[in-house]
Amino acid sequence: MNKIAIMGAMEEEIAPLLEYFSDINVVQYANNKYYEAKFGELNVVIAYSKIGKVFSTLTASTMIQKFGCDTLLFSGVAGGINPKLKIGDLIVANQLSQHDLDITAFGHPHGYVPGGNVYVNTDKKLKEIALDVAKENNITIIEGIIATGDQFVCDETRKAFIEKTFNADALEMEGASVAVVCDALQVPCLILRAISDTADMDAGFNFDAFLETSAKNSAEFLIKIIKKLQK
Ligand code: ADE
């Protein structure tokens, strides 16, 4: 492991991560800032992409292809679908899907385009490390399916569609696109999220109320994972 990409979508998602690093070198590239630092012996590059699949694809691809990162860890918040997930709880993705990718008009399933797959997998080893870290620290984490789309979901009907169609446990706006980039470029990735809302009619209000604390939960857990990777 040479260089770890640490990604969020929003400034609030990487702010609690940046606190752990000193001697940061800021590189401006492609309308974004990339923060280069060291965590012990590990080289890291930290960035927030901006919200959505397009920006997160650009950032993940840049971190791998320009900055040479060979592992990618994503930290942020998500809307909960699985009723076991309460605000603040953690989920690590084993599979992700694009819930708004729709060429069903041509007989294909939701989330599928020719040459792709409905689900993209994440790295098993990184996921197992996350589960081990949770166990060692007595932290509850759910392993499950995350659905991604360019849409803030705050509606029971859309939420029910995503749950039923993709068997999803949580939803957000970047994970699947990042995982697709990592899968194509053969870079192991981990998608970690803490719940900020439950994608219902209160989601907008709850997101604003819990973005900061949930982003911090996810970031603090991610730092524990990085400490373990260092060993
Ligand atoms: N990220 C956090 N909450 C979300 C929601 N309700 N919809 C989409 N992305 C989210």
Coordinates of C-alpha atoms and ligand atoms in Angstrom, one line a residue:
M1 CA 0.0 0.0 0.0
N2 CA 1.7 3.2 -1.2
K3 CA -0.8 5.9 -1.2
I4 CA -4.4 6.0 0.2
A5 CA -7.1 8.2 -1.3
I6 CA -9.5 9.5 1.4
M7 CA -12.6 10.9 -0.1
G8 CA -15.8 12.6 0.9
A9 CA -18.4 14.4 -1.1
M10 CA -18.9 17.5 1.0
E11 CA -16.5 19.7 2.9
E12 CA -18.3 18.7 6.1
E13 CA -17.4 15.1 5.4
I14 CA -13.6 15.7 5.1
A15 CA -13.2 18.5 7.7
P16 CA -13.1 16.0 10.7
L17 CA -10.6 13.9 8.7
L18 CA -8.2 16.8 7.9
E19 CA -7.9 17.5 11.7
Y20 CA -5.9 14.3 12.0
F21 CA -3.2 15.5 9.6
S22 CA -0.4 18.0 9.9
D23 CA 2.0 19.3 7.2
I24 CA -0.6 19.3 4.5
N25 CA 0.4 20.2 1.0
V26 CA -2.6 21.5 -1.0
V27 CA -2.6 20.8 -4.8
Q28 CA -5.2 22.6 -7.0
Y29 CA -6.3 20.4 -9.9
A30 CA -9.4 20.1 -12.1
N31 CA -11.4 22.7 -10.1
N32 CA -10.7 21.0 -6.8
K33 CA -8.2 20.9 -3.9
Y34 CA -6.3 17.8 -3.1
Y35 CA -4.7 17.6 0.4
E36 CA -1.5 15.5 0.4
A37 CA -0.3 14.4 3.9
K38 CA 1.3 11.6 5.8
F39 CA -0.3 9.4 8.4
G40 CA 2.7 7.8 10.1
E41 CA 4.4 5.9 7.2
L42 CA 1.3 6.1 5.0
N43 CA 1.0 8.6 2.2
V44 CA -2.6 10.0 1.9
V45 CA -4.4 12.2 -0.5
I46 CA -7.6 13.7 0.9
A47 CA -10.4 15.5 -1.1
Y48 CA -14.1 16.2 -1.2
S49 CA -15.5 15.8 -4.7
K50 CA -18.7 17.9 -4.5
I51 CA -22.0 16.1 -4.5
G52 CA -23.1 13.6 -7.0
K53 CA -22.0 10.8 -9.3
V54 CA -20.2 13.0 -11.9
F55 CA -18.0 15.0 -9.5
S56 CA -17.3 11.9 -7.4
T57 CA -16.3 9.9 -10.5
L58 CA -13.9 12.8 -11.5
T59 CA -12.3 12.9 -8.1
A60 CA -11.9 9.2 -7.6
S61 CA -10.4 8.9 -11.0
T62 CA -8.0 11.8 -10.4
M63 CA -6.9 10.4 -7.1
I64 CA -6.0 7.1 -8.7
Q65 CA -4.7 8.2 -12.1
K66 CA -3.0 11.5 -11.4
F67 CA -2.0 11.1 -7.7
G68 CA -1.2 7.4 -8.0
C69 CA -3.4 6.3 -5.1
D70 CA -3.7 2.5 -4.8
T71 CA -6.4 2.2 -2.2
L72 CA -9.5 4.4 -1.8
L73 CA -11.5 5.0 1.4
F74 CA -14.7 7.0 1.3
S75 CA -16.3 8.5 4.3
G76 CA -19.6 10.4 4.6
V77 CA -23.3 10.4 5.4
A78 CA -26.2 8.5 3.9
G79 CA -30.0 8.2 4.2
G80 CA -31.0 5.0 6.0
I81 CA -33.4 2.5 4.5
N82 CA -32.9 -0.6 6.7
P83 CA -34.9 0.2 9.9
K84 CA -32.1 -1.1 12.0
L85 CA -30.1 1.9 10.9
K86 CA -30.7 4.9 13.2
I87 CA -29.3 8.4 12.8
G88 CA -25.5 8.2 13.5
D89 CA -25.2 4.5 12.8
L90 CA -22.5 3.1 10.5
I91 CA -22.9 1.1 7.3
V92 CA -20.1 -0.4 5.2
A93 CA -21.1 -1.3 1.6
N94 CA -20.5 -4.8 0.3
Q95 CA -22.3 -3.9 -3.0
L96 CA -23.5 -0.7 -4.5
S97 CA -25.9 0.1 -7.3
Q98 CA -27.0 3.2 -9.3
H99 CA -30.7 3.6 -8.5
D100 CA -31.3 6.3 -11.1
L101 CA -29.7 4.5 -14.0
D102 CA -32.7 3.5 -16.1
I103 CA -32.9 2.0 -19.6
T104 CA -35.8 -0.2 -18.5
A105 CA -37.5 1.0 -21.8
F106 CA -35.2 -1.5 -23.6
G107 CA -36.0 -4.4 -21.3
H108 CA -33.0 -4.0 -19.0
P109 CA -33.3 -4.1 -15.2
H110 CA -33.0 -0.9 -13.2
G111 CA -29.3 0.0 -12.6
Y112 CA -28.1 -1.9 -15.6
V113 CA -26.5 -0.7 -18.9
P114 CA -24.8 -3.1 -21.4
G115 CA -21.2 -3.6 -20.4
G116 CA -21.9 -2.9 -16.8
N117 CA -23.5 -4.7 -13.9
V118 CA -26.5 -3.8 -11.6
Y119 CA -24.2 -4.2 -8.6
V120 CA -20.5 -3.3 -8.1
N121 CA -18.6 -5.0 -5.3
T122 CA -16.2 -3.4 -2.9
D123 CA -13.0 -4.9 -1.6
K124 CA -13.6 -7.8 0.8
K125 CA -10.4 -7.4 2.7
L126 CA -11.0 -3.7 3.5
K127 CA -14.6 -4.5 4.5
E128 CA -13.4 -7.2 6.8
I129 CA -10.9 -4.8 8.4
A130 CA -13.8 -2.4 9.0
L131 CA -15.9 -5.1 10.6
D132 CA -12.9 -6.1 12.8
V133 CA -12.3 -2.5 13.8
A134 CA -16.0 -2.3 14.8
K135 CA -15.8 -5.5 16.9
E136 CA -12.6 -4.4 18.6
N137 CA -14.1 -1.1 19.6
N138 CA -17.5 -2.4 20.4
I139 CA -19.1 -0.3 17.7
T140 CA -22.2 -1.5 15.8
I141 CA -21.9 -1.4 12.0
I142 CA -24.1 -2.9 9.3
E143 CA -22.7 -4.5 6.2
G144 CA -25.1 -4.0 3.3
I145 CA -26.2 -2.7 -0.1
I146 CA -25.9 1.0 -0.8
A147 CA -27.9 2.6 -3.6
T148 CA -26.5 5.8 -5.3
G149 CA -28.3 8.4 -7.4
D150 CA -28.2 12.0 -8.3
Q151 CA -31.1 12.8 -6.1
F152 CA -31.6 13.8 -2.5
V153 CA -34.3 11.3 -1.5
C154 CA -36.9 12.7 0.9
D155 CA -39.9 10.8 -0.2
E156 CA -41.4 7.5 1.1
T157 CA -42.4 6.3 -2.4
R158 CA -38.9 6.8 -3.9
K159 CA -37.3 5.3 -0.8
A160 CA -39.7 2.2 -1.1
F161 CA -38.8 1.8 -4.8
I162 CA -35.1 1.8 -4.0
E163 CA -35.5 -0.6 -1.2
K164 CA -37.6 -3.0 -3.2
T165 CA -35.6 -2.7 -6.5
F166 CA -32.1 -2.9 -5.1
N167 CA -32.6 -4.5 -1.7
A168 CA -30.8 -1.5 -0.5
D169 CA -30.0 -0.7 3.2
A170 CA -29.0 2.9 2.6
L171 CA -28.8 5.5 -0.1
E172 CA -26.6 8.4 -1.0
M173 CA -25.2 10.2 -4.0
E174 CA -21.6 9.1 -4.7
G175 CA -20.7 5.5 -3.5
A176 CA -21.6 3.5 -6.6
S177 CA -19.8 5.8 -9.0
V178 CA -16.7 5.8 -6.9
A179 CA -16.9 2.0 -6.6
V180 CA -17.3 1.7 -10.4
V181 CA -14.1 3.7 -10.9
C182 CA -12.2 1.6 -8.4
D183 CA -13.5 -1.6 -9.9
A184 CA -12.5 -0.6 -13.4
L185 CA -9.0 0.6 -12.3
Q186 CA -8.5 -2.4 -10.0
V187 CA -8.1 -0.3 -6.9
P188 CA -9.5 -1.7 -3.6
C189 CA -12.2 0.5 -2.2
L190 CA -14.2 0.9 1.0
I191 CA -17.4 2.9 1.2
L192 CA -18.3 3.9 4.7
R193 CA -21.3 6.0 5.7
A194 CA -23.0 7.2 8.9
I195 CA -26.7 7.8 8.7
S196 CA -27.8 11.4 8.7
D197 CA -31.5 10.9 7.9
T198 CA -33.9 8.2 6.8
A199 CA -34.8 9.5 3.3
D200 CA -38.4 10.3 4.4
M201 CA -40.3 13.6 4.5
D202 CA -38.1 14.8 7.4
A203 CA -34.9 14.0 5.6
G204 CA -34.0 17.6 4.6
F205 CA -34.4 18.8 8.2
N206 CA -32.6 15.8 9.7
F207 CA -29.8 16.1 7.1
D208 CA -29.1 19.7 8.1
A209 CA -29.3 18.8 11.8
F210 CA -27.1 15.7 11.7
L211 CA -24.7 16.2 8.8
E212 CA -21.9 17.4 11.0
T213 CA -22.2 14.8 13.8
S214 CA -22.8 11.8 11.5
A215 CA -19.9 12.9 9.2
K216 CA -17.8 13.0 12.3
N217 CA -18.9 9.5 13.3
S218 CA -17.9 8.2 9.9
A219 CA -14.6 10.1 9.9
E220 CA -13.6 8.9 13.3
F221 CA -14.3 5.3 12.4
L222 CA -12.3 5.7 9.2
I223 CA -9.3 7.0 11.1
K224 CA -9.5 3.8 13.2
I225 CA -9.4 1.8 10.0
I226 CA -6.4 3.8 8.7
K227 CA -4.6 3.1 12.0
K228 CA -5.1 -0.6 11.5
L229 CA -3.9 -0.4 7.9
Q230 CA -0.7 1.2 9.1
K231 CA 0.2 -1.8 11.3
Ligands
ADE1 N1 -27.2 11.5 1.8 C1 -27.6 11.6 3.1 N2 -29.0 11.5 3.1 C2 -29.4 11.4 1.8 C3 -30.6 11.3 1.2 N3 -31.8 11.4 1.9 N4 -30.7 11.2 -0.2 C4 -29.5 11.2 -0.9 N5 -28.3 11.3 -0.3 C5 -28.2 11.4 1.0

